[in-house]
């Protein structure tokens, strides 16, 4: 690859890192009608019957001059990555705040003090959607999401995020362990939330970059990720309550800094 | 009624205000096995087939010396208040922090500065369960709940509350308007959460009692309740996010004071 090719490859990859392909007739129609979203291409299976919602979809795309491409049912399954639930419809949406871990690391030196959420096994789509909504609204600069271990970015997550998934500052990682090792190497303090920790989230005022790890709803943070943590933080709880919902925990992290 | 009868009536009412009747075979079995809970009476429909989970239920009750009463199917429906979903099983649980609005008002002069959540139309059981979990864990002294307008305190709420419903500081009201009028008359500042308000939740440090109103997930706070509000508060949001999940909002209210 010569330099120009390499540059064009990088630009192309950065573009595709920001593309989220949503599927299902209703989520796609809602997205096409949201003029705040940059919709890129509407994909339809040639097996779809015309009329009804398919007519609405093509009209909505035409009105916004969004290209429409027809595919075989099999090719559409490969595009949606969920042939069972795509209903013959997929839409590429450009999410401006999505980026790869490498892009995020490349940009880091120019960024102010970062607060990052690392998702280590958020398997419930409703929790993931709520986490993305709160993280987007609150003071979170990046949400580390890996396909492995976490719920997929599908219709249930979009619904639970109230559509904010498209605006979320998502950083796409291969694995949480690798991502947190990289952040640790760049000076991030890695914090895990633990009920027994004597220091509370609200007493913690990091002077540099910080990454907060959220673990699985049942099993908590994985041992490999836990071993990377520099600091354990607790959230004080009354009335013998032993834990908070993980999306609530994420929301308190997202707002703890603006309050403290 | 002579004075003694009136005293005994009041004591009896205060007792029954604290009784939550749960239903459904699995929720009841889980409650019977939670030794932190004060289970009062197990109710069974005489139509239940013996063996299986019914045998487990009676064994669990016998082990803890909890009285078992048999009823006709119809009588059991009246006890569970949900004949369609009770599966012939109901359990009275004593919830130590439940009380009526009148009892709460009677106790108020002896209580320190109060932070109250008023639930004005929380129709989604998952949201209600999460709100009760966060309110119990955080700094909320009372949650005003009325049967009218809010989700019922059934199995879905218990599950979403992770069992914390039984410990929640619930105040049972006939209506939110009446309850908030009564609190207002006792010096509470009534706060509504509004996206446009210039004052933020995190800048608000009440010197006296405060009640925070949470409205319906779609329609927000009702106009009758809104008219009672003294103060409007917002939660700052980034990235064009327009609202937060109501259970997340409740959690931020529950912890805002401990942080600010």
Coordinates of C-alpha atoms in Angstrom, one line a residue:
Chain A
X1 CA 0.0 0.0 0.0
X2 CA 1.5 3.4 -0.9
X3 CA 0.9 6.4 1.4
X4 CA -2.1 7.7 -0.5
X5 CA -3.8 4.3 -0.4
X6 CA -3.1 4.0 3.3
X7 CA -4.6 7.5 3.9
X8 CA -7.6 6.7 1.9
X9 CA -7.9 3.3 3.7
X10 CA -7.8 5.1 7.1
X11 CA -10.4 7.6 6.1
X12 CA -12.6 4.9 4.8
X13 CA -12.2 2.8 8.0
X14 CA -12.9 5.9 10.1
X15 CA -16.1 6.4 8.1
X16 CA -17.3 2.8 8.5
X17 CA -16.5 2.9 12.2
X18 CA -19.1 5.6 12.5
X19 CA -21.8 3.7 10.5
X20 CA -24.4 1.8 12.6
X21 CA -26.6 -0.5 10.6
X22 CA -30.1 -0.7 12.1
X23 CA -32.7 -3.1 11.0
X24 CA -36.4 -3.9 11.4
X25 CA -39.2 -2.0 9.7
X26 CA -40.3 0.2 12.6
X27 CA -36.9 1.2 13.9
X28 CA -35.7 2.0 10.3
X29 CA -38.9 4.1 9.5
X30 CA -38.4 6.0 12.8
X31 CA -34.8 6.7 11.9
X32 CA -35.6 7.8 8.4
X33 CA -38.1 10.3 9.8
X34 CA -35.7 11.8 12.3
X35 CA -34.1 14.6 10.4
X36 CA -31.4 15.0 13.0
X37 CA -29.9 11.7 11.8
X38 CA -27.5 11.3 8.9
X39 CA -28.9 8.3 7.1
X40 CA -26.6 6.9 4.5
X41 CA -28.2 4.0 2.6
X42 CA -31.5 2.2 2.9
X43 CA -31.1 -1.6 2.1
X44 CA -34.1 -3.6 1.1
X45 CA -34.5 -7.3 0.4
X46 CA -35.9 -7.9 -3.1
X47 CA -38.3 -10.4 -1.6
X48 CA -40.2 -7.7 0.3
X49 CA -43.7 -7.2 -0.9
X50 CA -44.2 -3.6 -2.1
X51 CA -46.9 -1.4 -0.6
X52 CA -47.6 -0.9 3.1
X53 CA -44.7 0.0 5.2
X54 CA -42.2 -0.7 2.4
X55 CA -43.8 2.1 0.4
X56 CA -43.6 4.3 3.4
X57 CA -39.9 3.5 3.8
X58 CA -39.0 4.2 0.2
X59 CA -41.0 7.4 0.2
X60 CA -39.3 8.6 3.4
X61 CA -35.9 7.7 1.9
X62 CA -36.7 9.4 -1.4
X63 CA -37.9 12.6 0.3
X64 CA -34.5 12.9 2.0
X65 CA -32.6 11.8 -1.1
X66 CA -31.2 8.7 0.7
X67 CA -29.9 6.1 -1.7
X68 CA -31.9 2.8 -1.8
X69 CA -30.3 -0.5 -2.6
X70 CA -32.0 -3.8 -3.3
X71 CA -30.3 -7.1 -2.3
X72 CA -31.1 -10.8 -2.2
X73 CA -32.6 -12.0 1.1
X74 CA -29.2 -13.6 1.9
X75 CA -27.2 -10.5 1.1
X76 CA -29.5 -8.4 3.3
X77 CA -28.9 -10.8 6.2
X78 CA -25.2 -10.2 5.9
X79 CA -25.8 -6.4 5.9
X80 CA -28.1 -6.5 8.9
X81 CA -26.1 -9.2 10.7
X82 CA -29.5 -10.4 12.0
X83 CA -31.5 -12.2 9.3
X84 CA -34.0 -13.5 11.8
X85 CA -35.1 -10.0 12.9
X86 CA -34.3 -7.6 10.1
X87 CA -37.7 -8.0 8.3
X88 CA -35.9 -7.4 5.0
X89 CA -35.0 -3.9 5.9
X90 CA -31.7 -2.3 7.1
X91 CA -30.4 1.3 7.2
X92 CA -26.9 2.6 7.5
X93 CA -26.8 5.6 9.9
X94 CA -23.7 7.8 10.4
X95 CA -23.2 8.3 14.1
X96 CA -20.9 11.3 14.4
X97 CA -19.5 10.4 17.9
X98 CA -18.7 6.7 17.1
X99 CA -15.0 5.8 16.7
X100 CA -12.6 3.0 17.0
X101 CA -10.4 2.6 20.0
X102 CA -7.4 3.4 17.8
X103 CA -8.9 6.6 16.6
X104 CA -9.8 7.6 20.2
X105 CA -6.2 6.9 21.3
X106 CA -4.8 8.9 18.4
X107 CA -7.0 11.9 19.4
X108 CA -6.3 11.6 23.1
X109 CA -3.4 14.0 23.5
X110 CA -5.6 16.8 22.2
X111 CA -8.5 16.1 24.6
X112 CA -9.1 17.5 28.0
X113 CA -9.4 15.3 31.2
X114 CA -11.5 12.3 30.1
X115 CA -14.2 10.4 32.0
X116 CA -14.8 7.0 30.3
X117 CA -17.3 4.2 31.0
X118 CA -16.1 0.7 30.1
X119 CA -18.9 -1.9 29.6
X120 CA -17.7 -5.3 30.7
X121 CA -20.6 -7.6 30.1
X122 CA -23.8 -5.5 29.9
X123 CA -26.0 -8.3 28.5
X124 CA -29.4 -6.8 29.0
X125 CA -30.4 -4.5 26.1
X126 CA -32.6 -2.3 28.2
X127 CA -29.7 -1.7 30.6
X128 CA -27.4 -1.0 27.7
X129 CA -29.9 1.5 26.2
X130 CA -30.4 3.3 29.4
X131 CA -26.6 3.5 30.0
X132 CA -26.0 5.0 26.6
X133 CA -28.8 7.6 27.2
X134 CA -27.4 8.7 30.5
X135 CA -23.8 8.6 29.4
X136 CA -24.8 10.8 26.4
X137 CA -26.6 13.3 28.6
X138 CA -24.1 13.3 31.4
X139 CA -20.4 13.9 31.6
X140 CA -19.0 10.9 29.9
X141 CA -16.5 11.4 27.0
X142 CA -16.4 7.9 25.8
X143 CA -18.2 4.6 26.3
X144 CA -16.1 1.6 25.6
X145 CA -18.3 -1.1 23.9
X146 CA -17.1 -4.4 22.5
X147 CA -19.4 -6.7 20.5
X148 CA -18.1 -9.6 22.6
X149 CA -19.7 -9.7 26.0
X150 CA -22.2 -6.9 25.6
X151 CA -25.7 -6.7 24.1
X152 CA -25.7 -6.0 20.4
X153 CA -26.6 -2.5 19.2
X154 CA -30.0 -3.6 18.0
X155 CA -33.7 -2.4 18.1
X156 CA -34.1 -3.1 21.9
X157 CA -31.1 -1.0 22.7
X158 CA -32.2 1.8 20.4
X159 CA -35.6 1.8 22.0
X160 CA -34.3 1.8 25.6
X161 CA -31.8 4.6 24.7
X162 CA -34.8 6.7 23.4
X163 CA -32.9 7.1 20.2
X164 CA -29.8 8.6 21.9
X165 CA -27.7 5.6 20.8
X166 CA -27.0 7.5 17.5
X167 CA -25.5 10.4 19.4
X168 CA -23.6 8.3 22.0
X169 CA -19.8 8.8 22.3
X170 CA -19.2 5.1 21.6
X171 CA -15.7 3.7 21.3
X172 CA -15.7 0.4 19.5
X173 CA -13.2 -2.1 21.0
X174 CA -12.3 -5.7 20.3
X175 CA -12.1 -6.5 24.0
X176 CA -12.5 -4.6 27.3
X177 CA -9.2 -6.0 28.7
X178 CA -7.2 -4.8 25.7
X179 CA -8.9 -1.4 25.7
X180 CA -8.4 -0.9 29.4
X181 CA -4.7 -2.0 29.1
X182 CA -4.3 0.6 26.4
X183 CA -6.0 3.3 28.5
X184 CA -4.0 2.4 31.5
X185 CA -0.8 2.8 29.4
X186 CA -2.0 6.3 28.5
X187 CA -2.3 7.3 32.2
X188 CA -6.0 6.5 32.9
X189 CA -6.9 5.6 36.4
X190 CA -9.0 2.4 36.1
X191 CA -11.9 2.4 38.7
X192 CA -14.1 -0.5 39.5
X193 CA -17.4 -0.2 41.5
X194 CA -17.4 -2.4 44.5
X195 CA -20.0 -2.5 47.3
X196 CA -17.3 -3.0 49.9
X197 CA -14.9 -0.2 48.9
X198 CA -14.3 2.4 51.6
X199 CA -13.9 5.2 49.1
X200 CA -17.1 6.4 47.6
X201 CA -17.8 7.5 44.0
X202 CA -18.7 10.9 45.4
X203 CA -15.5 11.4 47.2
X204 CA -13.5 10.6 44.1
X205 CA -12.2 13.6 42.1
X206 CA -9.6 12.4 39.7
X207 CA -7.1 15.0 38.5
X208 CA -6.4 13.1 35.3
X209 CA -8.2 10.7 32.9
X210 CA -10.4 8.1 34.6
X211 CA -12.2 5.0 33.3
X212 CA -15.1 3.5 35.3
X213 CA -15.8 -0.2 34.7
X214 CA -19.3 -1.5 34.8
X215 CA -19.7 -5.3 35.0
X216 CA -22.3 -7.9 34.2
X217 CA -25.7 -7.5 35.9
X218 CA -25.3 -10.9 37.6
X219 CA -21.6 -11.7 37.7
X220 CA -20.1 -8.3 38.1
X221 CA -16.7 -7.3 36.6
X222 CA -14.7 -10.1 35.1
X223 CA -11.6 -11.2 36.9
X224 CA -9.3 -10.2 34.0
X225 CA -10.7 -6.7 34.0
X226 CA -10.8 -6.5 37.8
X227 CA -7.1 -7.2 37.9
X228 CA -6.5 -4.0 35.9
X229 CA -8.3 -1.7 38.4
X230 CA -6.3 0.9 40.3
X231 CA -9.1 2.1 42.5
X232 CA -12.3 0.6 44.0
X233 CA -15.2 2.9 44.6
X234 CA -18.5 2.2 46.3
X235 CA -21.9 3.9 46.3
X236 CA -23.3 4.3 49.8
X237 CA -26.6 2.5 50.3
X238 CA -29.2 2.7 53.0
X239 CA -31.9 0.3 54.2
X240 CA -29.8 -2.8 53.6
X241 CA -30.0 -2.5 49.9
X242 CA -27.1 -4.4 48.5
X243 CA -26.8 -3.1 44.9
X244 CA -28.1 -0.7 42.4
X245 CA -29.3 -1.4 38.9
X246 CA -26.2 -1.1 36.6
X247 CA -27.9 1.7 34.5
X248 CA -28.5 3.6 37.6
X249 CA -24.9 3.2 38.6
X250 CA -23.8 4.4 35.2
X251 CA -26.0 7.5 35.6
X252 CA -24.6 8.3 39.0
X253 CA -21.1 8.1 37.5
X254 CA -22.1 10.3 34.6
X255 CA -23.3 13.0 36.9
X256 CA -21.1 12.5 40.0
X257 CA -18.5 14.9 38.6
X258 CA -20.9 17.7 37.7
X259 CA -22.2 17.6 41.2
X260 CA -19.2 17.0 43.5
Chain B
X1 CA -66.3 3.9 69.6
X2 CA -64.7 4.4 73.0
X3 CA -61.1 5.5 73.4
X4 CA -59.7 2.0 73.8
X5 CA -61.5 0.8 70.6
X6 CA -60.3 3.8 68.7
X7 CA -56.7 3.1 69.9
X8 CA -56.9 -0.5 68.9
X9 CA -58.5 0.4 65.6
X10 CA -55.6 2.8 64.9
X11 CA -53.0 0.2 65.8
X12 CA -54.8 -2.4 63.6
X13 CA -54.9 0.1 60.7
X14 CA -51.2 1.0 61.1
X15 CA -50.5 -2.7 61.0
X16 CA -52.5 -3.3 57.8
X17 CA -51.0 -0.3 56.2
X18 CA -47.7 -2.1 56.5
X19 CA -48.9 -5.4 55.0
X20 CA -48.1 -6.0 51.3
X21 CA -49.9 -9.0 49.8
X22 CA -47.7 -10.5 47.1
X23 CA -49.0 -13.2 44.7
X24 CA -47.8 -15.7 42.2
X25 CA -46.0 -19.0 43.0
X26 CA -42.4 -17.9 42.3
X27 CA -42.5 -14.4 43.9
X28 CA -44.1 -16.0 47.0
X29 CA -41.6 -18.8 47.3
X30 CA -38.7 -16.3 46.9
X31 CA -40.2 -14.2 49.7
X32 CA -40.8 -17.2 52.0
X33 CA -37.1 -18.1 51.6
X34 CA -35.8 -14.6 52.3
X35 CA -35.3 -14.7 56.1
X36 CA -35.0 -10.9 56.3
X37 CA -38.7 -10.6 55.5
X38 CA -41.4 -10.7 58.0
X39 CA -43.9 -13.0 56.4
X40 CA -47.3 -13.0 58.1
X41 CA -49.7 -15.4 56.5
X42 CA -49.5 -17.7 53.5
X43 CA -52.9 -17.9 51.6
X44 CA -53.6 -20.9 49.3
X45 CA -56.6 -21.6 47.1
X46 CA -58.2 -25.0 48.0
X47 CA -58.2 -25.7 44.3
X48 CA -54.4 -25.9 44.1
X49 CA -53.1 -29.4 43.3
X50 CA -50.8 -30.6 46.1
X51 CA -47.2 -31.6 45.4
X52 CA -44.7 -29.7 43.3
X53 CA -44.2 -26.0 44.1
X54 CA -47.3 -26.0 46.4
X55 CA -45.5 -28.6 48.6
X56 CA -42.4 -26.4 48.5
X57 CA -44.4 -23.4 49.6
X58 CA -46.1 -25.2 52.5
X59 CA -42.7 -26.6 53.6
X60 CA -41.1 -23.2 53.5
X61 CA -43.9 -21.7 55.5
X62 CA -43.9 -24.5 58.0
X63 CA -40.2 -24.2 58.5
X64 CA -40.6 -20.5 59.5
X65 CA -43.8 -21.2 61.4
X66 CA -45.8 -18.9 59.2
X67 CA -49.5 -19.6 59.4
X68 CA -51.2 -21.1 56.3
X69 CA -54.8 -20.5 55.4
X70 CA -56.9 -22.2 52.7
X71 CA -59.5 -20.3 50.8
X72 CA -62.0 -20.8 48.0
X73 CA -60.6 -19.7 44.6
X74 CA -62.9 -16.6 44.8
X75 CA -61.8 -15.6 48.3
X76 CA -58.2 -15.9 47.3
X77 CA -58.8 -13.6 44.3
X78 CA -60.1 -11.0 46.8
X79 CA -57.0 -11.4 48.9
X80 CA -54.5 -11.2 46.1
X81 CA -56.6 -8.5 44.3
X82 CA -55.4 -10.2 41.1
X83 CA -57.2 -13.5 40.4
X84 CA -55.8 -13.7 36.9
X85 CA -52.2 -13.8 37.9
X86 CA -52.1 -15.0 41.5
X87 CA -51.8 -18.7 40.6
X88 CA -53.8 -19.6 43.7
X89 CA -51.0 -18.3 46.0
X90 CA -50.7 -15.1 48.1
X91 CA -48.5 -14.0 51.0
X92 CA -48.9 -11.2 53.4
X93 CA -45.6 -9.5 54.1
X94 CA -45.0 -6.9 56.8
X95 CA -43.1 -4.0 55.3
X96 CA -41.7 -2.1 58.3
X97 CA -41.2 1.2 56.4
X98 CA -44.7 1.3 54.8
X99 CA -47.2 3.8 56.3
X100 CA -50.2 5.8 55.4
X101 CA -50.0 9.5 54.6
X102 CA -51.8 10.3 57.9
X103 CA -49.3 8.3 59.9
X104 CA -46.4 10.0 58.1
X105 CA -47.9 13.5 58.8
X106 CA -48.5 12.5 62.5
X107 CA -44.8 11.6 62.8
X108 CA -43.4 14.5 60.8
X109 CA -42.7 17.0 63.7
X110 CA -40.3 14.5 65.2
X111 CA -38.4 13.9 61.9
X112 CA -35.3 15.7 60.6
X113 CA -35.3 17.5 57.2
X114 CA -37.2 15.3 54.8
X115 CA -36.5 14.5 51.1
X116 CA -39.6 13.0 49.5
X117 CA -40.3 11.5 46.1
X118 CA -43.9 11.9 44.8
X119 CA -44.9 9.5 42.1
X120 CA -47.4 11.1 39.8
X121 CA -48.2 8.5 37.1
X122 CA -45.3 6.0 37.0
X123 CA -47.1 3.4 34.8
X124 CA -44.3 1.1 33.9
X125 CA -43.6 -1.5 36.5
X126 CA -39.9 -1.7 35.6
X127 CA -39.5 2.0 36.2
X128 CA -41.4 1.8 39.5
X129 CA -39.3 -1.1 40.7
X130 CA -36.1 0.7 39.8
X131 CA -37.3 3.9 41.5
X132 CA -38.1 2.1 44.7
X133 CA -34.7 0.4 44.6
X134 CA -32.8 3.7 44.2
X135 CA -35.0 5.6 46.6
X136 CA -34.4 2.9 49.3
X137 CA -30.7 2.9 48.7
X138 CA -30.3 6.7 48.4
X139 CA -31.4 9.6 50.5
X140 CA -35.1 9.5 50.2
X141 CA -37.2 9.5 53.4
X142 CA -40.6 8.8 51.9
X143 CA -41.9 7.7 48.5
X144 CA -45.5 8.9 48.0
X145 CA -47.3 6.2 46.1
X146 CA -51.0 6.1 45.2
X147 CA -52.8 3.1 43.7
X148 CA -54.5 5.4 41.3
X149 CA -52.2 6.5 38.5
X150 CA -49.2 4.4 39.3
X151 CA -48.3 0.8 38.5
X152 CA -49.5 -1.7 41.1
X153 CA -47.1 -3.2 43.6
X154 CA -47.1 -6.6 41.9
X155 CA -44.5 -9.2 40.8
X156 CA -43.0 -7.1 38.0
X157 CA -42.3 -4.2 40.4
X158 CA -40.9 -6.6 43.0
X159 CA -38.6 -8.1 40.4
X160 CA -37.4 -4.7 39.0
X161 CA -36.9 -3.5 42.6
X162 CA -34.6 -6.6 43.2
X163 CA -36.7 -7.3 46.3
X164 CA -36.1 -3.9 47.8
X165 CA -39.8 -3.0 47.5
X166 CA -40.3 -4.7 50.9
X167 CA -37.9 -2.3 52.5
X168 CA -38.9 0.9 50.7
X169 CA -40.1 3.9 52.7
X170 CA -43.5 3.9 51.0
X171 CA -46.2 6.3 52.0
X172 CA -49.6 5.2 50.8
X173 CA -51.8 8.0 49.5
X174 CA -55.2 8.3 48.0
X175 CA -54.1 10.9 45.5
X176 CA -50.9 12.7 44.7
X177 CA -52.7 16.1 44.6
X178 CA -54.1 15.6 48.1
X179 CA -50.8 14.3 49.5
X180 CA -48.8 17.2 48.0
X181 CA -51.3 19.8 49.3
X182 CA -50.9 18.3 52.8
X183 CA -47.1 18.4 52.5
X184 CA -47.2 21.9 51.2
X185 CA -49.3 22.9 54.2
X186 CA -46.6 21.4 56.5
X187 CA -43.9 23.5 55.0
X188 CA -42.5 21.3 52.2
X189 CA -41.1 22.9 49.1
X190 CA -42.7 21.1 46.1
X191 CA -40.2 20.7 43.2
X192 CA -41.0 19.5 39.7
X193 CA -38.3 18.4 37.3
X194 CA -38.5 20.4 34.1
X195 CA -36.1 20.3 31.2
X196 CA -36.3 24.1 30.6
X197 CA -35.8 25.2 34.3
X198 CA -32.8 27.4 34.7
X199 CA -32.0 26.1 38.2
X200 CA -30.5 22.6 38.3
X201 CA -31.2 19.8 40.7
X202 CA -27.5 20.0 41.7
X203 CA -27.6 23.6 42.6
X204 CA -30.6 23.1 44.8
X205 CA -29.9 22.7 48.5
X206 CA -33.2 23.0 50.4
X207 CA -32.9 24.1 54.0
X208 CA -36.3 22.5 54.9
X209 CA -38.4 19.6 53.8
X210 CA -38.6 19.1 50.0
X211 CA -40.8 16.9 47.8
X212 CA -39.7 16.0 44.3
X213 CA -42.4 15.1 41.8
X214 CA -41.9 12.5 39.1
X215 CA -44.4 12.5 36.3
X216 CA -45.6 9.9 33.8
X217 CA -43.1 8.5 31.4
X218 CA -44.9 10.0 28.4
X219 CA -47.0 12.8 29.6
X220 CA -44.9 14.2 32.5
X221 CA -46.4 15.7 35.6
X222 CA -50.2 16.2 35.6
X223 CA -51.4 19.8 35.4
X224 CA -53.1 19.6 38.9
X225 CA -49.8 18.5 40.5
X226 CA -47.8 20.9 38.4
X227 CA -49.9 23.8 39.7
X228 CA -48.7 22.9 43.2
X229 CA -45.0 23.2 42.5
X230 CA -43.0 26.0 44.1
X231 CA -39.7 25.3 42.3
X232 CA -38.8 23.9 38.9
X233 CA -35.5 22.1 38.6
X234 CA -33.6 20.8 35.5
X235 CA -30.9 18.2 35.0
X236 CA -28.3 19.5 32.6
X237 CA -28.0 17.3 29.5
X238 CA -25.3 17.1 26.7
X239 CA -25.4 16.0 23.1
X240 CA -28.9 17.1 22.4
X241 CA -30.4 14.5 24.7
X242 CA -33.8 15.8 25.7
X243 CA -34.8 13.7 28.6
X244 CA -33.6 11.0 31.0
X245 CA -35.4 7.8 32.0
X246 CA -37.6 8.5 35.0
X247 CA -35.9 5.9 37.1
X248 CA -32.6 7.5 36.4
X249 CA -34.0 10.9 37.3
X250 CA -35.2 9.4 40.6
X251 CA -31.8 8.0 41.3
X252 CA -30.1 11.4 40.7
X253 CA -32.6 13.0 43.1
X254 CA -31.9 10.3 45.6
X255 CA -28.1 10.9 45.5
X256 CA -27.9 14.6 44.6
X257 CA -28.0 15.6 48.3
X258 CA -25.3 13.3 49.5
X259 CA -23.0 14.6 46.8
X260 CA -23.7 18.3 46.6

